[in-house]
Amino acid sequence: EAGVVQSPRYKIIEKKQPVAFWCNPISGHNTLYWYRQNLGQGPELLIRYENEEAVDDSQLPKDRFSAERLKGVDSTLKIQPAELGDSAVYLCASSLDQLANFNEQFFGPGTRLTVL
Amino acid sequence: GNSVTQMEGPVTLSEEAFLTINCTYTATGYPSLFWYVQYPGEGLQLLLKATKADDKGSNKGFEATYRKETTSFHLEKGSVQVSDSAVYFCALSDLTNAGKSTFGDGTTLTVKP
């Protein structure tokens, strides 16, 4: 079974430029998460989807961050414009659904973003 | 809100030593508890979990017991190997709080031969 796929694995951009990350969750997983992981810290949730609906985006900085999951499968996270403080690893995770398996999540390898 | 506090690292041990990584939590509901491991260059992967008080999760020689009275979920292994070198994250998922997950800051373990 294929795991969670993310691309790109690495991205270096200059500040004020836009950037987008893509995630394809495990087949059949209804719940998709985007996390940001700063160096030396644990993942922090940015947004959670149940199918195509964003059910928790309270931690998403909406002035510059946006996300979509149009068909309830793969998802894109965008930053526009990027700031120096956005340098981090962006993780995508999926789970079968909110209640199944007590919310065990499967993570992708992440995208390491460096903003210069 | 919910929170997870992990023992600060880094932790350096010799092969075959005993490992304990402390984890305590604060939650308003009745959370499920998890340990995730992140090997260099890879994503987080579930190591073990426990879903109710007094449950013991175990996998690959690692164990952790859900202690509601002390709000703890300490990770232990009797004899570590070099291949256990990784970052370990304690996490909780609170199904009474819309399934929100909260992660600790991670503990880096290095095992030397």
Short mmCIF file of C-alpha atoms in Angstrom, two decimals, chain B residues 38-103:
data_model
loop_
_atom_site.label_atom_id
_atom_site.label_comp_id
_atom_site.label_asym_id
_atom_site.label_seq_id
_atom_site.Cartn_x
_atom_site.Cartn_y
_atom_site.Cartn_z
CA GLN B 38 10.83 10.02 13.09
CA TYR B 39 13.93 8.52 11.56
CA PRO B 40 16.37 10.84 9.76
CA GLY B 41 14.95 12.06 6.46
CA GLU B 42 11.59 10.34 6.97
CA GLY B 43 8.10 11.29 8.10
CA LEU B 44 6.64 10.50 11.48
CA GLN B 45 5.38 6.97 11.88
CA LEU B 46 3.28 5.49 14.63
CA LEU B 47 5.28 3.48 17.14
CA LEU B 48 2.54 2.53 19.61
CA LYS B 49 -0.72 3.75 21.06
CA ALA B 50 -3.09 3.34 24.01
CA THR B 51 -6.71 4.36 23.97
CA LYS B 52 -7.84 4.13 27.59
CA ALA B 53 -6.49 4.20 31.12
CA ASP B 54 -4.16 1.33 32.11
CA ASP B 55 -3.78 0.19 28.49
CA LYS B 56 -0.23 -0.74 27.53
CA GLY B 57 0.93 -0.07 23.99
CA SER B 58 3.88 -2.04 22.70
CA ASN B 59 5.86 -2.43 19.48
CA LYS B 60 9.43 -3.33 18.50
CA GLY B 61 10.40 -3.78 22.14
CA PHE B 62 9.06 -0.36 23.15
CA GLU B 63 6.29 -0.04 25.73
CA ALA B 64 4.21 2.71 27.25
CA THR B 65 1.36 2.53 29.78
CA TYR B 66 -1.53 5.01 29.88
CA ARG B 67 -1.54 6.32 33.47
CA LYS B 68 -4.57 8.49 34.04
CA GLU B 69 -3.78 9.15 37.69
CA THR B 70 -0.42 10.70 36.83
CA THR B 71 -1.45 11.88 33.32
CA SER B 72 1.62 10.19 31.92
CA PHE B 73 2.60 7.95 29.01
CA HIS B 74 6.32 7.27 29.45
CA LEU B 75 8.14 5.37 26.70
CA GLU B 76 10.48 2.53 27.74
CA LYS B 77 12.71 -0.02 26.11
CA GLY B 78 14.82 -2.53 27.93
CA SER B 79 17.76 -2.69 25.53
CA VAL B 80 18.23 -0.05 22.85
CA GLN B 81 19.99 -0.58 19.54
CA VAL B 82 21.87 1.80 17.27
CA SER B 83 18.95 1.57 14.85
CA ASP B 84 16.65 3.12 17.48
CA SER B 85 18.39 6.46 17.01
CA ALA B 86 15.60 8.84 16.01
CA VAL B 87 13.32 11.59 17.29
CA TYR B 88 10.41 10.40 19.42
CA PHE B 89 7.17 12.38 19.71
CA CYS B 90 4.47 11.89 22.30
CA ALA B 91 1.00 12.91 21.14
CA LEU B 92 -2.61 12.87 22.19
CA SER B 93 -5.82 12.83 20.22
CA ASP B 94 -8.91 14.10 21.97
CA LEU B 95 -12.04 12.72 20.35
CA THR B 96 -14.17 14.87 22.65
CA ASN B 97 -12.43 17.93 21.20
CA ALA B 98 -13.19 17.29 17.55
CA GLY B 99 -10.36 14.78 17.29
CA LYS B 100 -7.72 17.45 17.66
CA SER B 101 -4.18 16.12 17.96
CA THR B 102 -1.47 17.72 20.07
CA PHE B 103 2.20 16.79 19.82
#
